[in-house]
Each structure stands twice: as structure tokens, then as C-alpha cells.
Coordinates of C-alpha atoms and ligand atoms in Angstrom, one line a residue:
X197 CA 0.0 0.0 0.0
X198 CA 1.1 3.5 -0.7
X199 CA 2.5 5.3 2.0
X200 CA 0.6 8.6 3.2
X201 CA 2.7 11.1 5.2
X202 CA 1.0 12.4 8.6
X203 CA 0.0 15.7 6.6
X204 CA -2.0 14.0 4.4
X205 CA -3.5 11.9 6.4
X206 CA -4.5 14.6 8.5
X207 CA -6.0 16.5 5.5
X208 CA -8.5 13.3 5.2
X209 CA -12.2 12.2 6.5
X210 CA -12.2 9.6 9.2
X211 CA -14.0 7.7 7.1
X212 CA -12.4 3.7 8.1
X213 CA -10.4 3.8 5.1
X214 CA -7.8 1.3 5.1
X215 CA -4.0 3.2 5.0
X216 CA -0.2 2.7 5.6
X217 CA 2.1 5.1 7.5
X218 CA 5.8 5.3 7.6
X219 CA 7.7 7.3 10.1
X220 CA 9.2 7.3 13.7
X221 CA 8.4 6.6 16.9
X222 CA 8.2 9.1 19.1
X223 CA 6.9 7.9 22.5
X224 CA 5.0 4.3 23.0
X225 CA 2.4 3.5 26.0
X226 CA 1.1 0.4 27.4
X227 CA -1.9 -0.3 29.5
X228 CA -3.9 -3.5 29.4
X229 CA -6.3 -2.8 26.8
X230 CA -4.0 -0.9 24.5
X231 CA -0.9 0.0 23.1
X232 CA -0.6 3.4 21.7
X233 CA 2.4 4.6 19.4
X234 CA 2.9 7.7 18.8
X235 CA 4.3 8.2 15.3
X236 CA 6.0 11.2 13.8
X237 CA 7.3 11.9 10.1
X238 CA 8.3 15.1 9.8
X239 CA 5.7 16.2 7.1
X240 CA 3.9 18.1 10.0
X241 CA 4.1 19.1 13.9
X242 CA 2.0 16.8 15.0
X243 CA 1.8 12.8 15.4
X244 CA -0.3 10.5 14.0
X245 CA -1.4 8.3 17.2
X246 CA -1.6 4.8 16.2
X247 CA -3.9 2.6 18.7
X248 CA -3.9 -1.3 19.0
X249 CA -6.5 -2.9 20.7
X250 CA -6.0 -6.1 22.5
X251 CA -6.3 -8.5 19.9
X252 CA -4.0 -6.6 17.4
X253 CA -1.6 -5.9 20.3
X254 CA -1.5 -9.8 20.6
X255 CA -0.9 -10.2 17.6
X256 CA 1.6 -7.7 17.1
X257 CA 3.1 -8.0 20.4
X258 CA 7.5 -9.4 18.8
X259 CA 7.3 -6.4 16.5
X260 CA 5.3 -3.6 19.2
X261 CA 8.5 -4.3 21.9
X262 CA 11.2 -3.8 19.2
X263 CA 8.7 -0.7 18.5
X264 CA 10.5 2.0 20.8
X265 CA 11.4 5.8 20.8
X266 CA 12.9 6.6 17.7
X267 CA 12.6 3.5 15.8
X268 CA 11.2 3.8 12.2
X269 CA 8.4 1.7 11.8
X270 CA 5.5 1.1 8.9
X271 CA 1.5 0.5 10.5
X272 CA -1.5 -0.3 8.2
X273 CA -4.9 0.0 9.4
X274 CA -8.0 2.3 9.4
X275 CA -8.5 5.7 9.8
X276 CA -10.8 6.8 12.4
X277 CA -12.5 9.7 14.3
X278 CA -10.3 10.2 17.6
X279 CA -11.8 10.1 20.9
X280 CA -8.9 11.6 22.5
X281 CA -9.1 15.3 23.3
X282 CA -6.7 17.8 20.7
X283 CA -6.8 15.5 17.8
X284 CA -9.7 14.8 15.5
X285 CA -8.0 11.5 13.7
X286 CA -6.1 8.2 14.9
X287 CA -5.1 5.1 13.3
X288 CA -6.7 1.7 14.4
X289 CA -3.8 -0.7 14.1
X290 CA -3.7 -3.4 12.6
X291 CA -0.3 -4.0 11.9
X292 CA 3.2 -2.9 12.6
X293 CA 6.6 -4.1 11.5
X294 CA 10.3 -2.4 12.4
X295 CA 11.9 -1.0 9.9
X296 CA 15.1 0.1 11.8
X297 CA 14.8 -0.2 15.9
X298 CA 16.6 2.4 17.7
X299 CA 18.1 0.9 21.1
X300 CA 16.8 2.5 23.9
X301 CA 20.2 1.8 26.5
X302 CA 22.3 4.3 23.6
X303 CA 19.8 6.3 21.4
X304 CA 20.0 9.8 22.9
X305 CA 16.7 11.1 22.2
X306 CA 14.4 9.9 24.9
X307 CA 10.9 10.8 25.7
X308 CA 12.0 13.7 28.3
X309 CA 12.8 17.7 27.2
X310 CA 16.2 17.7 26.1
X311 CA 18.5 21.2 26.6
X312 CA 19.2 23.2 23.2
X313 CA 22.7 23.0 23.9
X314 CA 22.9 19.3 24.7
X315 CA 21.0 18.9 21.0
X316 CA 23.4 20.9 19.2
X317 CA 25.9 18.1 20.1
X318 CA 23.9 15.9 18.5
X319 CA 22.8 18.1 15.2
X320 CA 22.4 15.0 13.3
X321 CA 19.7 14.0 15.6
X322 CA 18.1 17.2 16.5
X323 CA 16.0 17.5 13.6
X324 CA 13.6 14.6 15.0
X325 CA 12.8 16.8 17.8
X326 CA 9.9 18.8 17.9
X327 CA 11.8 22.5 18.0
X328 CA 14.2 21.0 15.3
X329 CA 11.9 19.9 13.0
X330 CA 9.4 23.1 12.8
X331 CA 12.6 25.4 12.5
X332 CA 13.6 23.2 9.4
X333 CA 9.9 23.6 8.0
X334 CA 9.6 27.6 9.1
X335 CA 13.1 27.6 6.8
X336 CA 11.9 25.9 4.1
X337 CA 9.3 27.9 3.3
X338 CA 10.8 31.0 4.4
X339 CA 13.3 30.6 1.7
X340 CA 11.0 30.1 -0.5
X341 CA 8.7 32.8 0.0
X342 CA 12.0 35.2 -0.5
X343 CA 11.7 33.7 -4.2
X344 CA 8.1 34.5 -4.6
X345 CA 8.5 37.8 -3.1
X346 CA 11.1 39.0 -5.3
X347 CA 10.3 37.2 -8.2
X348 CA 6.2 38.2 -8.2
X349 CA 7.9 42.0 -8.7
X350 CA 9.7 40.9 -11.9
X351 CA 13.3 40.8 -10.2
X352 CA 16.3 38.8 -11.6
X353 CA 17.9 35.9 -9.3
X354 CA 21.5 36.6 -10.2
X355 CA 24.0 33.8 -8.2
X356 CA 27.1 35.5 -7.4
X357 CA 30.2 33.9 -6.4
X358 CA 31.2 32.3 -3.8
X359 CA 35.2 32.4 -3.8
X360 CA 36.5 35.8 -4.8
X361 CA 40.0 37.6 -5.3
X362 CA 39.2 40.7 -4.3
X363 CA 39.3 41.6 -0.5
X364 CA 37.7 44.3 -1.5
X365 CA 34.1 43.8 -0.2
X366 CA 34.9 45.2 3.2
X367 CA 32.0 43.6 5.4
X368 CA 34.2 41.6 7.6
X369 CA 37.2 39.6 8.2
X370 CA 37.4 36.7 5.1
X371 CA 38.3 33.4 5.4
X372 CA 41.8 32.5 2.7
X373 CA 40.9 29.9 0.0
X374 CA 44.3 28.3 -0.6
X375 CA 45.8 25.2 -2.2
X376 CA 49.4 25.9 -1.5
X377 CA 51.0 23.5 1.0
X378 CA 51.0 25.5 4.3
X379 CA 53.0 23.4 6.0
X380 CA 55.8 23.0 3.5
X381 CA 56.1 26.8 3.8
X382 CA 56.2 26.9 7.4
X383 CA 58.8 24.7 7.6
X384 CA 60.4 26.6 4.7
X385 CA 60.5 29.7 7.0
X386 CA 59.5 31.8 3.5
X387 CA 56.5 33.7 2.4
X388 CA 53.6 32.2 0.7
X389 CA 54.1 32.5 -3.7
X390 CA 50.7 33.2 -4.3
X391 CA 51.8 33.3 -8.0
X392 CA 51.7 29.6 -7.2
X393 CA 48.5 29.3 -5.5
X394 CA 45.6 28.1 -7.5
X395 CA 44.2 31.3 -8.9
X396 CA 48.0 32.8 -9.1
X397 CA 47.0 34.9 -6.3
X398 CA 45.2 35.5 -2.6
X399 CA 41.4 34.2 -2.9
X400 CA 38.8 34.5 -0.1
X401 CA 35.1 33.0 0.8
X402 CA 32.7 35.8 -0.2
X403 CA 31.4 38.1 2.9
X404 CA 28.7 39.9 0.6
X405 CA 27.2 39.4 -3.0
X406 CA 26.4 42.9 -3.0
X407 CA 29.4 44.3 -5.5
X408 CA 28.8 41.4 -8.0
X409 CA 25.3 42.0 -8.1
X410 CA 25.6 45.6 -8.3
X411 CA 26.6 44.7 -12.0
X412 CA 23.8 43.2 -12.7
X413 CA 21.6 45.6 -11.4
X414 CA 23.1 48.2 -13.9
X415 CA 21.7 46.2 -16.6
X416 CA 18.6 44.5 -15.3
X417 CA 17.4 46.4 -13.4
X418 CA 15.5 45.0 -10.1
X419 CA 17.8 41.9 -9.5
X420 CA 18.6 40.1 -5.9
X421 CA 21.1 37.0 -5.0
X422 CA 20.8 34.4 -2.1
X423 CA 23.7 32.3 -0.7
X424 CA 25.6 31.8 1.7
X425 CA 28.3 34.2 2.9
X426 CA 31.2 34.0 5.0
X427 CA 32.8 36.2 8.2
X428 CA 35.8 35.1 9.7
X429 CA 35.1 37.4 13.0
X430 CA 35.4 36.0 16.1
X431 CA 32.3 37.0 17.5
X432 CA 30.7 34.5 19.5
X433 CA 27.5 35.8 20.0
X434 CA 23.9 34.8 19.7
X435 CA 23.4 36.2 16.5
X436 CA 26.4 35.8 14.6
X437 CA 27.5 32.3 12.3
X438 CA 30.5 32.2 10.7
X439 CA 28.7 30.8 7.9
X440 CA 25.5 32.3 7.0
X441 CA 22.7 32.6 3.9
X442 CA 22.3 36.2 3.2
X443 CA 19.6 38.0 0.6
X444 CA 20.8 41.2 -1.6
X445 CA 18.2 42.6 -3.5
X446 CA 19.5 45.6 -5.4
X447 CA 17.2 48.1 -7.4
X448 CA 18.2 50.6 -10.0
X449 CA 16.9 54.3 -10.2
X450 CA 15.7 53.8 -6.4
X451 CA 16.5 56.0 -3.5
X452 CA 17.1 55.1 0.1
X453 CA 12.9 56.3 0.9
X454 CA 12.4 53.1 -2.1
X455 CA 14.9 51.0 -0.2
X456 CA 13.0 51.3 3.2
X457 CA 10.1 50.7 1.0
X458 CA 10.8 47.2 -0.3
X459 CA 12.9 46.4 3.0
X460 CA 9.6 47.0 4.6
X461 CA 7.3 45.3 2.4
X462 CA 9.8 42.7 2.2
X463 CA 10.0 41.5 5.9
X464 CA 5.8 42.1 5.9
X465 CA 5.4 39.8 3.1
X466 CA 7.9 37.1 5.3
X467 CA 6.0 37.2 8.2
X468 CA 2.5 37.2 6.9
X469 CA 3.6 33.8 5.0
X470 CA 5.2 32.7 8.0
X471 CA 1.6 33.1 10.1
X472 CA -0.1 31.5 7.4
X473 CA 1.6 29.0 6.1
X474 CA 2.9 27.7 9.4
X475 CA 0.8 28.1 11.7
X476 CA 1.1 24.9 13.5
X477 CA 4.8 25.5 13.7
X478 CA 4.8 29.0 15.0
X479 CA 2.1 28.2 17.3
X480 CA 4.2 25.7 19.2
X481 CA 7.0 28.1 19.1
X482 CA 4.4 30.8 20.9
X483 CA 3.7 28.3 23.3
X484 CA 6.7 26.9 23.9
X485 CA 9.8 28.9 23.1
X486 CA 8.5 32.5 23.2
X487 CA 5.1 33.6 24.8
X488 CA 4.0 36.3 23.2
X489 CA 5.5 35.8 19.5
X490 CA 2.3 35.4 17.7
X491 CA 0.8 38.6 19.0
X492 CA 3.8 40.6 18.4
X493 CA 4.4 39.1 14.7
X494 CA 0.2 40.1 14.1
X495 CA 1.5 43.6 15.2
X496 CA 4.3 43.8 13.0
X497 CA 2.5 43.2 10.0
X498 CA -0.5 45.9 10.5
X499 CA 1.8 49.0 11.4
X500 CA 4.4 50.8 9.6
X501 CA 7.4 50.6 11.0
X502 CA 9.1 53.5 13.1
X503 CA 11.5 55.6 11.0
X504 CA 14.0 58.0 12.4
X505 CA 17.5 59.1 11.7
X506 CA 20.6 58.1 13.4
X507 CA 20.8 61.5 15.0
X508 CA 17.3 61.6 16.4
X509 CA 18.1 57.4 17.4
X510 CA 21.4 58.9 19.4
X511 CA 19.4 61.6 20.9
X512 CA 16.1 59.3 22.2
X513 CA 19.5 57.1 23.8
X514 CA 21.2 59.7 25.6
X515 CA 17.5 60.7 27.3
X516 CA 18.5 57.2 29.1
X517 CA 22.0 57.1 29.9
X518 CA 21.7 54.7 32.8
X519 CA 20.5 51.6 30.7
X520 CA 23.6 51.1 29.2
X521 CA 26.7 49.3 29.4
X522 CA 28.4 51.5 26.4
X523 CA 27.3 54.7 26.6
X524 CA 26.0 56.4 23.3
X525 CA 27.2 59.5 21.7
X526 CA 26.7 61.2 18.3
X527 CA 29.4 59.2 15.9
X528 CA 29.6 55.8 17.8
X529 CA 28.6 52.6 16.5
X530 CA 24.9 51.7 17.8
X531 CA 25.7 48.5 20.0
X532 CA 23.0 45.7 20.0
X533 CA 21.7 47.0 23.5
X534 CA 20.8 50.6 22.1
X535 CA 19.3 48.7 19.0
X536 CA 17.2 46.5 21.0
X537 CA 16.0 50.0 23.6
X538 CA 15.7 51.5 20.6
X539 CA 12.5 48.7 19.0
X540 CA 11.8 47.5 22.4
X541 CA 11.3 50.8 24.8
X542 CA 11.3 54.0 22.0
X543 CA 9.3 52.1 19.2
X544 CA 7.5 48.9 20.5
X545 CA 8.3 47.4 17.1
X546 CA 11.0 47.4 14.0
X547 CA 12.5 50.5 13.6
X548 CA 14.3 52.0 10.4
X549 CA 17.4 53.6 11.3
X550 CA 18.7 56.1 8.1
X551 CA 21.5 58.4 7.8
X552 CA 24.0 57.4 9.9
X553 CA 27.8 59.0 10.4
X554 CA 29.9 58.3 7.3
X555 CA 32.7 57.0 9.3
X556 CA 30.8 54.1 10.6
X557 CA 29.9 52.7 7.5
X558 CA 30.8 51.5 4.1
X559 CA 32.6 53.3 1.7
X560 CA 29.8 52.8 -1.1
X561 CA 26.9 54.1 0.9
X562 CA 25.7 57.2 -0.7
X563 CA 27.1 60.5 0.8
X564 CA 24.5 63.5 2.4
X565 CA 24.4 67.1 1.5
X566 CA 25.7 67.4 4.9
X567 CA 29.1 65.8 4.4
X568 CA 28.8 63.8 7.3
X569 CA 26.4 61.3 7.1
X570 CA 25.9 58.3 4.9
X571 CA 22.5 57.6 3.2
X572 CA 22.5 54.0 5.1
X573 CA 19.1 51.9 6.7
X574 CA 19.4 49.3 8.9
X575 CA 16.1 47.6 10.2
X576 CA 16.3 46.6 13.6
X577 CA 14.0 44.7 15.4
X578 CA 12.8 43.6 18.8
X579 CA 14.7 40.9 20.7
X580 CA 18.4 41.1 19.1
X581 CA 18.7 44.3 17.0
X582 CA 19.8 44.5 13.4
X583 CA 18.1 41.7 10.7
X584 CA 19.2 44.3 7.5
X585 CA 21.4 46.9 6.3
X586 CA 21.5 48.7 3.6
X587 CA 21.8 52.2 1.7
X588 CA 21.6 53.7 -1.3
X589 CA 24.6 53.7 -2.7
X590 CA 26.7 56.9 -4.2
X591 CA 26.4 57.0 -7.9
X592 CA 28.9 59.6 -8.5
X593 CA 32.6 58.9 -9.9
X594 CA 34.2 61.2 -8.6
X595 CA 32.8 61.2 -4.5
X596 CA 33.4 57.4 -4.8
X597 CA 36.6 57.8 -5.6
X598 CA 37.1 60.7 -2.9
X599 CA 35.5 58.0 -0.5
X600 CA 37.8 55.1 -1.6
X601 CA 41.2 57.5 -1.5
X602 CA 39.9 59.0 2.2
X603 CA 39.8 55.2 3.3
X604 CA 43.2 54.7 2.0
X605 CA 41.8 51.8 0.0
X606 CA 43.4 50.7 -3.1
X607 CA 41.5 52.2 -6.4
X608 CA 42.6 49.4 -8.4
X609 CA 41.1 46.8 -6.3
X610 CA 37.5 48.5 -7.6
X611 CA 38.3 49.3 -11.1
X612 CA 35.1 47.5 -12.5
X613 CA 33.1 48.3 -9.8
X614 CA 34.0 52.3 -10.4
X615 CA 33.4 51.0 -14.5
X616 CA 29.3 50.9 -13.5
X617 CA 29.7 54.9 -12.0
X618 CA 32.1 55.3 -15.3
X619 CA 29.1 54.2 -18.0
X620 CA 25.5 55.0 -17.3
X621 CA 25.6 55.4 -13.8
X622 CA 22.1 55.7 -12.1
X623 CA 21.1 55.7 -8.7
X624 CA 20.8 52.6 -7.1
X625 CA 19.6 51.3 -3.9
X626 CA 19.7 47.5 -2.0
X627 CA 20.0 45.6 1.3
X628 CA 20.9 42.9 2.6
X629 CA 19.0 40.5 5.2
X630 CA 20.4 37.7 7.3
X631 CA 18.4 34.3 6.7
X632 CA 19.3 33.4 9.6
X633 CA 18.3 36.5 11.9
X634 CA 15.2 36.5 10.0
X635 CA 14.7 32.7 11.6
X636 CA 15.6 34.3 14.8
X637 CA 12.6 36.6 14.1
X638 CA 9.6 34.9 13.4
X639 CA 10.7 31.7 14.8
X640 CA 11.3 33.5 18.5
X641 CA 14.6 30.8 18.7
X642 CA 17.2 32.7 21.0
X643 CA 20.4 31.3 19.1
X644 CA 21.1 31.4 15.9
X645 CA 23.1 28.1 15.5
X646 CA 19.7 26.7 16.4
X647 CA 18.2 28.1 13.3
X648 CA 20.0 26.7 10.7
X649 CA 20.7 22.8 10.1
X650 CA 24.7 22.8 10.7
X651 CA 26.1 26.3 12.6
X652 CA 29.7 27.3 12.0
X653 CA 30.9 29.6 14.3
X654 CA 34.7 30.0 15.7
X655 CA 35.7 26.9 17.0
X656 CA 33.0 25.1 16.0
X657 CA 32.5 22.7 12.6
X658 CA 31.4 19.8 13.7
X659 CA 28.9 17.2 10.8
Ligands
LIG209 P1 26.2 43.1 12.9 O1 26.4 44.6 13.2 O2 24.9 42.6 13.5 O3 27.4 42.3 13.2 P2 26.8 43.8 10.2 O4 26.4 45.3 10.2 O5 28.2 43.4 10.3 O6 25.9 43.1 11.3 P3 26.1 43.7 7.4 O7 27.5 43.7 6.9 O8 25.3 44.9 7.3 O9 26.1 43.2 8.9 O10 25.3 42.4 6.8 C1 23.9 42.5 6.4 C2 23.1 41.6 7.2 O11 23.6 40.2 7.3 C3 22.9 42.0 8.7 O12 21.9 43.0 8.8 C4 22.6 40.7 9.4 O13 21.2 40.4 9.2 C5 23.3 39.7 8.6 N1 24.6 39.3 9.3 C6 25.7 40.0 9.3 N2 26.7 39.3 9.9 C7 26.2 38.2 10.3 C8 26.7 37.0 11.0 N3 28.0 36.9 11.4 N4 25.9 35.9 11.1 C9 24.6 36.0 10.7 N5 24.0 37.0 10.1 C10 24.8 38.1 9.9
LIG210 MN1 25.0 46.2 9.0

């Protein structure tokens, strides 16, 4: 008989109908009358509860003992209106056989709560757990609701590379992609030929698409890449990965007011998917990992976010100098703690934060009338601060290259990048938004190497 997944079954009439379902035990219980198995296959939250009566439990009784917590199993028989309370279908049993048994004395996943951290220690396993298995869905069709988004406004999925020669990108520390013989020229006491080296010279894991897909916004138009990214800082914080997907949509002839726009709309259209389409999942996550999650994603998507600049944002922070550990001044870097004051005590929701000091940010980011500050937005939400940054970017040659020199970065590291601001330059606008932070966000998870299947963070590469 074909097997039926627990979603589908659950999408059926309890109507007797005879059907076979494959998946994993999750708990087993015994009483005289009855043996109840509780089996899970990932296609949903919930379990399919699989009852024998006495008879069938006789009969069944070799296979129902090898039947234990996280064995994977196949059980035919009907499908039936549940009397249990919470569930409106159950399967009456009338057969089970083993497929793999899972021995209870050494299979880590037993009935009781287990700790996040002890489960990322066993990542291969995790994904059988409740938590585990409705972040993998909430991820699944998060990334693809990014595709629909974009794509349903006519913009281009451009896939940008992954290994580049340029160090050029300046979002953070790279990781060196090398095939030279490292120890050979340890022991050799001389400095690495990169003529040698596989691309004849230095290479490095990408930390941003953004200046590749810049190129193809000058000739498409509306275009946006996906894929993973690389920072080799040593932050080990709650919301940093060493390896992390990252979305860059980048429009042409928009402005920083169109950027918040589609930033805005963007996260909306995430969340709104995210409470529709998993709605089971996020409502365990409400219950379980987060109280109040549902209410305050509900909120997020029927009010405009809060905009202000980053000299208003400085000034609402200095009202409260005593509720921070780093105190903030005009021209400092906003620290996660204002970021999170800023959503959670000034704005009660995301805020957009535009215009910030041209020293503390990229060297591409449009320059102000003012001279001072940068057209930049970052969206910062409740709970850990920044999910995207972005600006417009500066269209003019020449400030760019005033920009680049003032850095004391090397002009002929950009000379095709400058080549887009050399031939029909336009104003252009993007941002980019942290998969992973994004999981944070609708999910409620506290970590983020609990959001994505296999973290990589300093010290840790483990699977
Ligand atoms: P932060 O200040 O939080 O370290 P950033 O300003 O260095 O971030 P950007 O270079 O602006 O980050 O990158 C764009 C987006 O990528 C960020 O808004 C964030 O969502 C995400 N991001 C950046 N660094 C990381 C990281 N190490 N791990 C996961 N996501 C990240
Ligand atoms: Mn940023």
C-alpha cells in the first residue's frame, strides 16, 4: 500500500479507510487494553497516534516491543475519528513491522525535554525533535517565500560567487581559500608565492554578494542574489554564524525612501507567509519557546514601522544614559543594547534607522548634502537588534573615488566596480537580510546556531 505522510493523512475524512504510514516513533504507551504509538514523520508538527486494541496488540506483540522511541516503523490499518481530546484522527492498528529499531540503552533522544545545547551536540539527531523539526519547516518555506517575493515584482535571481580575489568587499574579516601546501612553507621559513597558489593569487570566501550583483543591477534592473556568505570574525554571540545565507536585492533608479520601501514590504510579506503557512509551527513556538510571539508578529505586519534618523536614534539614547553598558554618543557605532532600547522601549516594534555618520559605514553608501552622514538603513527589530542593512549607494565617480582615497583603499582593487559609475551610472539602492536572523525573528529561537541545520561559528565545525 502507498504510504501517506501524517500531513496528508490529517487532510483526510475519518472515514475507516484502510491506510499505511511510515515514520518514527516518538513515544510508545502500554496499559492493558491498548498499546498506543505515537508516530511522527516530519511532514507536519503533529503525530499520527496509532492505537492497538487487545487482539492486534497480541498479535503484534515481537514487532510492538522492538517498536520504541525513535525507531522507524510502517503501521497499516483504518483511519478513524479520535476520541482523544486535541486531535480529531487516529489510526486503528492493525499491523506494525520495524523497519530500523533504535536501542533505547544508547539512542539519545528519549521521551523527556532535552536542553538546546545538549541537541546541538547531537545536530544529526536534532532534527527529529519537535523544535528542530518546525525550524527546518519555518526555513523551508521562508526561503522560498523570498523567491516568490522578489520574483512576483519581476526581479532577476542573479547567483554571485562564492570564492573571490578581491578583499575588496569590506563587510568583515574573510576566510583565505588556498591550495598551497601551508605546512611546506612553514617549515620553509619563507613567504607564501601566491603566483603559485591556485588562482595565481590571494582568494577568499565571499562576505557579501552585493558588489557582483551591483553589475547586474546596472543592466537589469530590479535583481537580488541568495547564498551563503562567510565572516571570519570571532564573535561568538547569539546572533552571529561564521557561515550564514544572506539575501541582496538591489534596485536601480531607487532611492534610500524606495529601499525602506521594499525592505519593509519585504519582511511584511515574510512574516505574513510565516503566520499563514505555518501556523502549527509557530504556534508551538508561541507556546513553547517564546510567549508572546504570535501577537507581536500580528502587530508587525499591521503598522508601519518606526523611522527616524541616526541622530534623532542617538538623541532618544542619551535621554536614558543609565541603561547602558556603552554609553552612546553622536558618531559611535549603535551597540546591540541601544538597537534592542531603541525597537523595544522607544518604538515597540522594527525601527528603520537612516543616515547614519559616514565613518561608521561603508565606503559605497551614498554621501549626504551634509558631508557627514551616509544615506544608510538598517532595520532593527525587537529581541536582538539589526536583521538588515542597507543604503543607497553613491552613484557619483568622482565622491566614490574621494571616498575610496579618504579610506586609503586601493582604487585598483575597484576598477570594475568604479566601471558601473564610469558608463550609465544611475542611482541605485539595495539591502541585505540575514536568513538566519530572519529565523531568529519569526521563529522567536534565542540562538542562531539553532536556526540553521549545521552552525559554523569560531571553533565550532562539527557534521
Ligand atoms: P552586525 O552589526 O549585527 O554584526 P553587520 O552590520 O556586520 O551586522 P552587514 O554587513 O550589514 O552586517 O550584513 C547584512 C546583514 O547580514 C545584517 O543585517 C545581518 O542580518 C546579517 N549578518 C551580518 N553578519 C552576520 C553574521 N555573522 N551571522 C549571521 N548574520 C549576519
Ligand atoms: Mn549592518
Amino acid at each position: 500500500m502507498k504510504r501517506l505522510t501524517v500531513k496528508e493523512i490529517f487532510a483526510l475524512e475519518p472515514d475507516g479507510r484502510s491506510i499505511t504510514v511510515k515514520g518514527w516513533i516518538r513515544t510508545k504507551r502500554e496499559t492493558k487494553a491498548a498499546v498506543f504509538l505515537e508516530l511522527n514523520d516530519g511532514s507536519r508538527m503533529g503525530n499520527l497516534q496509532c492505537v492497538f486494541g487487545e487482539a492486534e496488540a497480541a498479535a503484534n506483540s515481537g514487532e510492538i516491543a522492538r517498536a520504541g522511541t525513535g525507531a522507524s516503523v510502517s503501521v497499516t490499518g483504518s483511519l478513524v475519528a479520535s476520541p482523544a481530546a486535541g486531535q480529531k484522527l487516529e489510526l486503528r492498528a492493525e499491523s506494525v513491522s520495524v523497519i530500523g529499531e533504535a536501542p533505547a540503552e544508547t539512542y539519545p533522544l528519549q521521551k523527556k525535554a532535552h536542553s538546546l545545547e545538549f541537541l546541538r551536540e547531537i545536530a544529526h539527531l536534532r532534527p527529529r525533535t519537535n523544535t528542530f523539526g518546525a525550524v527546518a519547516r519555518v526555513r523551508n518555506r521562508m526561503a522560498f517565500a523570498v523567491h516568490q517575493f522578489f520574483q512576483g515584482r519581476g526581479f532577476q535571481y542573479i547567483h554571485t560567487p562564492l570564492i573571490t580575489a578581491s578583499d575588496a568587499e569590506g563587510a568583515g574579516a574573510m576566510f583565505q581559500v588556498t591550495t598551497l601546501d601551508l605546512a611546506r612553507i612553514a617549515s620553509s621559513g619563507q613567504e607564501p608565492d601566491y603566483s603559485k597558489d591556485f588562482f595565481g593569487k590571494p582568494a577568499y570566501l565571499t562576505v557579501s554578494g552585493q558588489l557582483n550583483v551591483e553589475t547586474y543591477c546596472e543592466a537589469l534592473g530590479s535583481v537580488y542574489t541568495f547564498g551563503p556568505t562567510f565572516r571570519a570574525e570571532n564573535s561568538n554571540t547569539s546572533r552571529h554564524l561564521s557561515e550564514f545565507w544572506m539575501i541582496e536585492p538591489e534596485v536601480a533608479f531607487a532611492d534610500i525612501g524606495d529601499n525602506m520601501d521594499l525592505a519593509e514590504d519585504f519582511l511584511k510579506h515574510l512574516v505574513t507567509v510565516a503566520l499563514e503557512d505555518c501556523a502549527e509551527d509557530l504556534e508551538f513556538f508561541d507556546k513553547r519557546i517564546q510567549p508572546g510571539l504570535l501577537e507581536s508578529l500580528r502587530k508587525v505586519i499591521s503598522s508601519p514601522f518606526t523611522r527616524m534618523s541616526y541622530t534623532d536614534a542617538v538623541k532618544e539614547l542619551e535621554k536614558s544614559p543609565g541603561s547602558f553598558e556603552f554609553k552612546p554618543y553622536w558618531g559611535c557605532d549603535l551597540q546591540s543594547e541601544h538597537e534592542k532600547f531603541l525597537t523595544e522601549k522607544v518604538a515597540g516594534g522594527p525601527v528603520i534607522v537612516t543616515d547614519y555618520p559616514k565613518e561608521i559605514k561603508s565606503f559605497y553608501m551614498k554621501v549626504n548634502e551634509d558631508g557627514k552622514t551616509v544615506r544608510a538603513m538598517d532595520v532593527l527589530v525587537p529581541r536582538f537588534g539589526e536583521i538588515i542593512g542597507g543604503s543607497e549607494r553613491e552613484e557619483g565617480l568622482e565622491v566614490l573615488l574621494g571616498r575610496i582615497r579618504d579610506l586609503g583603499l586601493r582604487e585598483q582593487d575597484y576598477w570594475w566596480y568604479l566601471d558601473l559609475r564610469r558608463y550609465g551610472t544611475t542611482p541605485h539602492s539595495g539591502f541585505g537580510l540575514g536568513f538566519e536572523r530572519l529565523m531568529l525573528y519569526v521563529t522567536g529561537m534565542t540562538n542562531i546556531r539553532d536556526v540553521i541545520p549545521f552552525p559554523r561559528a569560531p571553533k565550532l565545525a562539527d557534521f
